[in-house]
Short mmCIF file of C-alpha atoms in Angstrom, two decimals:
data_model
loop_
_atom_site.label_atom_id
_atom_site.label_comp_id
_atom_site.label_asym_id
_atom_site.label_seq_id
_atom_site.Cartn_x
_atom_site.Cartn_y
_atom_site.Cartn_z
CA MET A 19 21.34 12.42 0.71
CA ASN A 20 18.20 13.92 -0.85
CA GLU A 21 15.29 11.67 -1.70
CA HIS A 22 15.05 10.88 -5.39
CA ILE A 23 11.77 11.09 -7.29
CA LEU A 24 11.25 9.60 -10.75
CA VAL A 25 8.66 11.61 -12.71
CA VAL A 26 7.06 9.86 -15.70
CA GLU A 27 5.07 12.48 -17.62
CA ASP A 28 4.98 13.30 -21.34
CA ASP A 29 3.16 16.65 -21.18
CA PRO A 30 5.83 19.38 -21.03
CA ALA A 31 3.40 21.85 -19.50
CA ILE A 32 2.96 19.51 -16.53
CA SER A 33 6.40 17.93 -16.32
CA THR A 34 8.30 21.23 -16.26
CA GLY A 35 6.17 22.49 -13.39
CA LEU A 36 6.58 19.22 -11.49
CA VAL A 37 10.36 19.25 -11.81
CA ASP A 38 10.58 22.89 -10.70
CA LEU A 39 8.28 22.22 -7.75
CA LEU A 40 10.06 19.10 -6.54
CA GLU A 41 13.56 20.47 -6.98
CA GLY A 42 12.46 23.58 -5.13
CA GLU A 43 11.48 21.32 -2.22
CA GLY A 44 14.95 19.78 -2.19
CA TYR A 45 14.20 16.52 -3.99
CA GLU A 46 16.49 15.05 -6.62
CA VAL A 47 14.38 14.53 -9.76
CA THR A 48 14.70 12.34 -12.85
CA LEU A 49 12.20 13.11 -15.63
CA VAL A 50 11.30 10.69 -18.43
CA ALA A 51 8.55 11.02 -21.02
CA ASP A 52 7.64 7.44 -22.01
CA GLY A 53 7.09 4.03 -20.52
CA LEU A 54 10.19 2.34 -21.91
CA GLU A 55 12.45 5.04 -20.48
CA ALA A 56 10.59 4.80 -17.18
CA VAL A 57 11.45 1.13 -16.65
CA VAL A 58 15.11 1.74 -17.51
CA ALA A 59 15.28 4.77 -15.22
CA PHE A 60 13.66 2.88 -12.35
CA GLU A 61 16.24 0.11 -12.57
CA SER A 62 19.24 2.43 -12.98
CA LYS A 63 18.29 5.22 -10.58
CA GLY A 64 16.59 3.32 -7.76
CA PRO A 65 14.26 6.21 -6.88
CA SER A 66 12.66 6.80 -3.49
CA LEU A 67 9.26 7.40 -5.13
CA VAL A 68 7.68 7.33 -8.60
CA LEU A 69 5.14 9.80 -10.00
CA LEU A 70 3.62 7.89 -12.90
CA ASP A 71 1.17 9.22 -15.48
CA VAL A 72 -1.31 6.67 -16.82
CA MET A 73 -1.38 7.94 -20.42
CA ILE A 74 2.21 7.91 -21.69
CA PRO A 75 3.75 6.74 -24.99
CA GLY A 76 5.82 3.59 -25.42
CA GLN A 77 4.11 1.64 -22.65
CA SER A 78 1.10 2.66 -20.61
CA GLY A 79 1.46 3.64 -16.99
CA TYR A 80 -0.22 0.35 -16.11
CA ASP A 81 2.44 -1.64 -17.96
CA VAL A 82 5.21 0.32 -16.26
CA LEU A 83 3.60 -0.26 -12.86
CA ARG A 84 3.34 -4.01 -13.50
CA GLN A 85 7.05 -4.16 -14.34
CA ILE A 86 8.00 -2.09 -11.30
CA ARG A 87 6.01 -4.34 -9.00
CA THR A 88 7.66 -7.49 -10.36
CA ARG A 89 10.97 -6.00 -9.26
CA ASP A 90 10.03 -3.99 -6.19
CA THR A 91 6.96 -4.06 -3.95
CA GLN A 92 8.14 -1.35 -1.55
CA THR A 93 8.95 1.82 -3.51
CA PRO A 94 5.90 4.13 -3.43
CA VAL A 95 4.21 4.73 -6.79
CA LEU A 96 1.72 7.60 -7.14
CA MET A 97 -0.41 7.50 -10.29
CA LEU A 98 -1.43 10.66 -12.15
CA THR A 99 -4.87 10.27 -13.76
CA ALA A 100 -7.23 12.42 -15.82
CA LYS A 101 -10.15 13.99 -14.00
CA GLY A 102 -13.19 11.74 -13.92
CA GLN A 103 -11.40 8.58 -15.05
CA GLU A 104 -12.36 6.42 -12.06
CA VAL A 105 -11.34 3.26 -13.92
CA ASP A 106 -7.75 4.56 -13.98
CA LYS A 107 -7.77 4.84 -10.21
CA VAL A 108 -9.24 1.41 -9.62
CA VAL A 109 -6.92 -0.39 -12.04
CA GLY A 110 -3.88 1.45 -10.70
CA LEU A 111 -4.67 0.56 -7.09
CA GLU A 112 -5.31 -3.05 -8.01
CA LEU A 113 -1.93 -3.26 -9.74
CA GLY A 114 -0.13 -2.01 -6.66
CA ALA A 115 -0.11 1.79 -6.83
CA ASP A 116 0.10 3.45 -3.43
CA ASP A 117 -2.04 6.45 -4.27
CA TYR A 118 -3.56 8.38 -7.17
CA ILE A 119 -3.69 12.08 -7.93
CA VAL A 120 -6.34 13.51 -10.24
CA LYS A 121 -5.42 16.15 -12.82
CA PRO A 122 -5.60 19.07 -12.45
CA PHE A 123 -4.19 18.82 -8.94
CA GLY A 124 -3.20 21.31 -6.27
CA LEU A 125 0.54 21.59 -5.72
CA GLN A 126 0.25 21.53 -1.93
CA GLU A 127 -1.93 18.42 -2.05
CA LEU A 128 0.61 16.75 -4.32
CA LEU A 129 3.47 17.59 -1.96
CA ALA A 130 1.47 16.36 1.04
CA ARG A 131 0.77 13.03 -0.64
CA ILE A 132 4.41 12.65 -1.65
CA ARG A 133 5.61 13.38 1.89
CA ALA A 134 3.08 10.97 3.37
CA ALA A 135 4.12 8.17 1.00
CA LEU A 136 7.81 8.76 1.71
CA ARG A 137 7.20 8.76 5.47
CA ARG A 138 5.37 5.44 5.29
CA SER A 139 8.09 3.95 3.13
CA SER A 140 10.87 5.20 5.41
CA ALA A 141 9.13 3.93 8.54
CA SER A 142 8.55 0.51 6.98
CA ARG A 143 12.17 0.14 5.90
CA SER A 144 13.52 1.36 9.25
CA ALA A 145 11.34 -1.04 11.21
CA ALA A 146 12.26 -3.94 8.94
CA GLY A 147 15.96 -3.29 9.52
CA SER A 148 15.81 -2.82 13.30
CA GLY A 149 16.20 -5.47 15.95
CA THR A 150 13.84 -6.29 18.81
CA THR A 151 14.77 -5.33 22.34
CA GLY A 152 13.71 -7.16 25.46
CA ASN A 153 11.44 -5.87 28.23
CA PRO A 154 13.02 -4.27 31.30
CA ALA A 155 12.85 -6.37 34.45
CA GLY A 156 9.88 -5.68 36.69
CA GLY A 157 7.84 -4.18 33.87
CA GLY A 158 4.75 -6.05 35.01
CA THR A 159 2.23 -8.24 33.26
CA ALA A 160 0.51 -5.39 31.42
CA ARG A 161 3.78 -4.06 30.02
CA ALA A 162 4.88 -7.55 28.96
CA SER A 163 1.52 -8.09 27.27
CA ASP A 164 1.78 -4.76 25.46
CA SER A 165 5.30 -5.63 24.34
CA ARG A 166 4.20 -9.01 23.02
CA ALA A 167 1.35 -7.35 21.13
CA ALA A 168 3.75 -4.81 19.65
CA ASP A 169 6.15 -7.59 18.66
CA ALA A 170 3.30 -9.49 17.00
CA ARG A 171 2.27 -6.38 15.07
CA HIS A 172 5.83 -5.73 13.97
CA ALA A 173 6.10 -9.33 12.79
CA ALA A 174 2.84 -9.07 10.86
CA PHE A 175 3.88 -5.90 9.07
CA HIS A 176 7.32 -7.15 8.03
CA ALA A 177 7.05 -10.92 7.71
CA ASP A 178 7.62 -12.44 4.29
CA GLU A 179 4.76 -14.83 4.98
CA LEU A 180 1.36 -14.49 6.65
CA ARG A 181 -0.62 -17.50 7.87
CA PHE A 182 -4.17 -17.76 9.18
CA GLY A 183 -6.65 -20.61 8.92
CA ASP A 184 -5.85 -22.46 5.71
CA VAL A 185 -4.43 -19.33 4.07
CA VAL A 186 -0.73 -18.70 3.39
CA VAL A 187 0.28 -15.35 1.88
CA ASN A 188 3.71 -14.88 0.29
CA ALA A 189 4.52 -11.18 0.66
CA ARG A 190 7.48 -11.36 -1.72
CA THR A 191 5.63 -12.89 -4.66
CA LEU A 192 2.23 -11.35 -3.82
CA GLU A 193 0.56 -14.76 -3.97
CA LEU A 194 -2.13 -16.21 -1.74
CA HIS A 195 -2.22 -19.99 -1.30
CA ARG A 196 -5.40 -21.67 -0.08
CA SER A 197 -6.79 -25.18 -0.43
CA GLY A 198 -4.23 -26.05 -3.10
CA ASP A 199 -5.00 -22.97 -5.20
CA THR A 200 -2.74 -19.97 -5.80
CA THR A 201 -4.26 -16.53 -6.31
CA PRO A 202 -2.41 -13.27 -7.00
CA ILE A 203 -3.02 -10.42 -4.59
CA THR A 204 -2.30 -6.73 -4.91
CA LYS A 205 0.04 -4.73 -2.72
CA ARG A 206 -2.98 -2.97 -1.25
CA GLU A 207 -4.62 -6.28 -0.36
CA LEU A 208 -1.38 -7.40 1.28
CA SER A 209 -1.33 -4.20 3.34
CA LEU A 210 -4.92 -4.81 4.46
CA LEU A 211 -4.12 -8.39 5.46
CA ARG A 212 -1.06 -7.22 7.40
CA GLU A 213 -3.22 -4.70 9.23
CA PHE A 214 -5.84 -7.32 10.05
CA VAL A 215 -3.34 -9.94 11.22
CA ALA A 216 -1.53 -7.33 13.33
CA HIS A 217 -4.83 -6.50 15.07
CA ASP A 218 -6.31 -9.99 15.29
CA GLY A 219 -9.67 -9.92 17.07
CA GLU A 220 -9.80 -6.11 17.30
CA VAL A 221 -12.42 -3.84 15.77
CA LEU A 222 -10.84 -1.57 13.16
CA ASP A 223 -12.62 1.62 12.17
CA ARG A 224 -13.18 2.18 8.44
CA ALA A 225 -11.73 5.70 8.49
CA ASP A 226 -8.68 4.51 10.42
CA LEU A 227 -8.10 1.71 7.92
CA LEU A 228 -8.32 4.15 5.03
CA GLU A 229 -5.81 6.44 6.71
CA ARG A 230 -3.39 3.61 7.53
CA ILE A 231 -3.53 1.89 4.15
CA TRP A 232 -4.19 4.79 1.75
CA GLY A 233 -2.41 7.44 3.82
CA VAL A 234 -5.21 10.00 3.64
CA ARG A 235 -7.93 10.71 6.18
CA TYR A 236 -11.24 10.09 4.41
CA GLU A 237 -14.25 11.97 5.75
CA GLY A 238 -16.69 10.85 3.08
CA THR A 239 -17.36 7.56 1.35
CA THR A 240 -15.55 4.36 2.30
CA ARG A 241 -16.59 2.62 -0.90
CA THR A 242 -12.98 2.03 -1.99
CA LEU A 243 -12.20 0.17 1.23
CA ASP A 244 -15.41 -1.86 1.12
CA GLN A 245 -14.69 -2.91 -2.47
CA HIS A 246 -11.21 -4.12 -1.48
CA ILE A 247 -12.66 -6.05 1.47
CA ALA A 248 -15.21 -7.71 -0.81
CA LYS A 249 -12.43 -8.85 -3.14
CA LEU A 250 -10.31 -10.10 -0.24
CA ARG A 251 -13.23 -12.16 1.04
CA GLN A 252 -13.47 -13.84 -2.35
CA LYS A 253 -9.89 -14.98 -1.86
CA VAL A 254 -9.78 -15.99 1.82
CA GLU A 255 -13.31 -17.07 2.76
CA ASP A 256 -15.10 -20.37 2.13
CA ASP A 257 -18.35 -18.43 1.81
CA PRO A 258 -17.72 -14.73 1.09
CA ALA A 259 -21.38 -13.94 1.80
CA ASN A 260 -20.95 -15.32 5.33
CA PRO A 261 -17.34 -14.45 6.18
CA ARG A 262 -15.59 -16.02 9.15
CA HIS A 263 -12.22 -14.25 8.98
CA ILE A 264 -13.10 -10.69 7.90
CA ARG A 265 -16.32 -9.70 9.62
CA THR A 266 -18.28 -6.49 9.31
CA VAL A 267 -18.98 -4.50 12.47
CA HIS A 268 -21.98 -2.48 11.32
CA GLY A 269 -21.62 1.24 11.67
CA VAL A 270 -17.95 0.96 12.64
CA GLY A 271 -15.70 -1.13 10.42
CA TYR A 272 -14.27 -4.64 10.44
CA ARG A 273 -12.98 -7.29 12.84
CA PHE A 274 -10.54 -9.96 11.69
CA TYR A 275 -10.13 -13.43 13.22
CA SER A 276 -7.17 -15.58 12.24
CA GLU A 277 -8.96 -18.48 13.94
CA PRO A 278 -12.70 -17.74 13.93
CA PRO A 279 -14.41 -18.37 17.29
CA ALA A 280 -17.01 -21.10 17.59
CA GLU A 281 -20.47 -19.87 16.69
#
């Protein structure tokens, strides 16, 4: 069965080209031109991925994204934004978009981002639905340790709940509970926390984190990542200026501790 892409775009000059391109690549495509139709189509069609323009009639792309994420936190959503509108990118990512594409965009770049998002989604769903197999006898201590680490990482990436220190994160409701307070988190923040918990105590390179979470290898600025880390620290740290869980490794990236070591 072909993967199904929901395209939400009101500009015929763009939407016609998108439909032709995607159908030519073998995707099944549903095209709608406004926000109200987009929500209905998402619920009725159950697409594999959504291409969502920010500026659409009926409801804005942001409103559509909010409604999608209340129903589904897994289906990839790629936002289409006007060139130079950085605020569109930031707001979209904060609301749970998986990626953004700036108009005018290259067709090959668009296809590459779609394929990458679908691969990540497929891998996540496959891993979530698979069982865990035991270690072969005589595998040795190192192999057993590697297997336990892999099991821990699998659990972190697919658990409905993450716990560290006094923090409890509900992956289904996208809520973070700490010290009696409940704070909403974005899908991107959840992905970062999963990555950190899965690699507890390890140094994670900034570029690697950007590739794992955003799906694109960044060779330039890591400002987007650093901004997300700063916001996460506001939610999980007693003193964000002196973090104990998410620590900066200068010149490299970050190291996460679920239980911070004694100073």
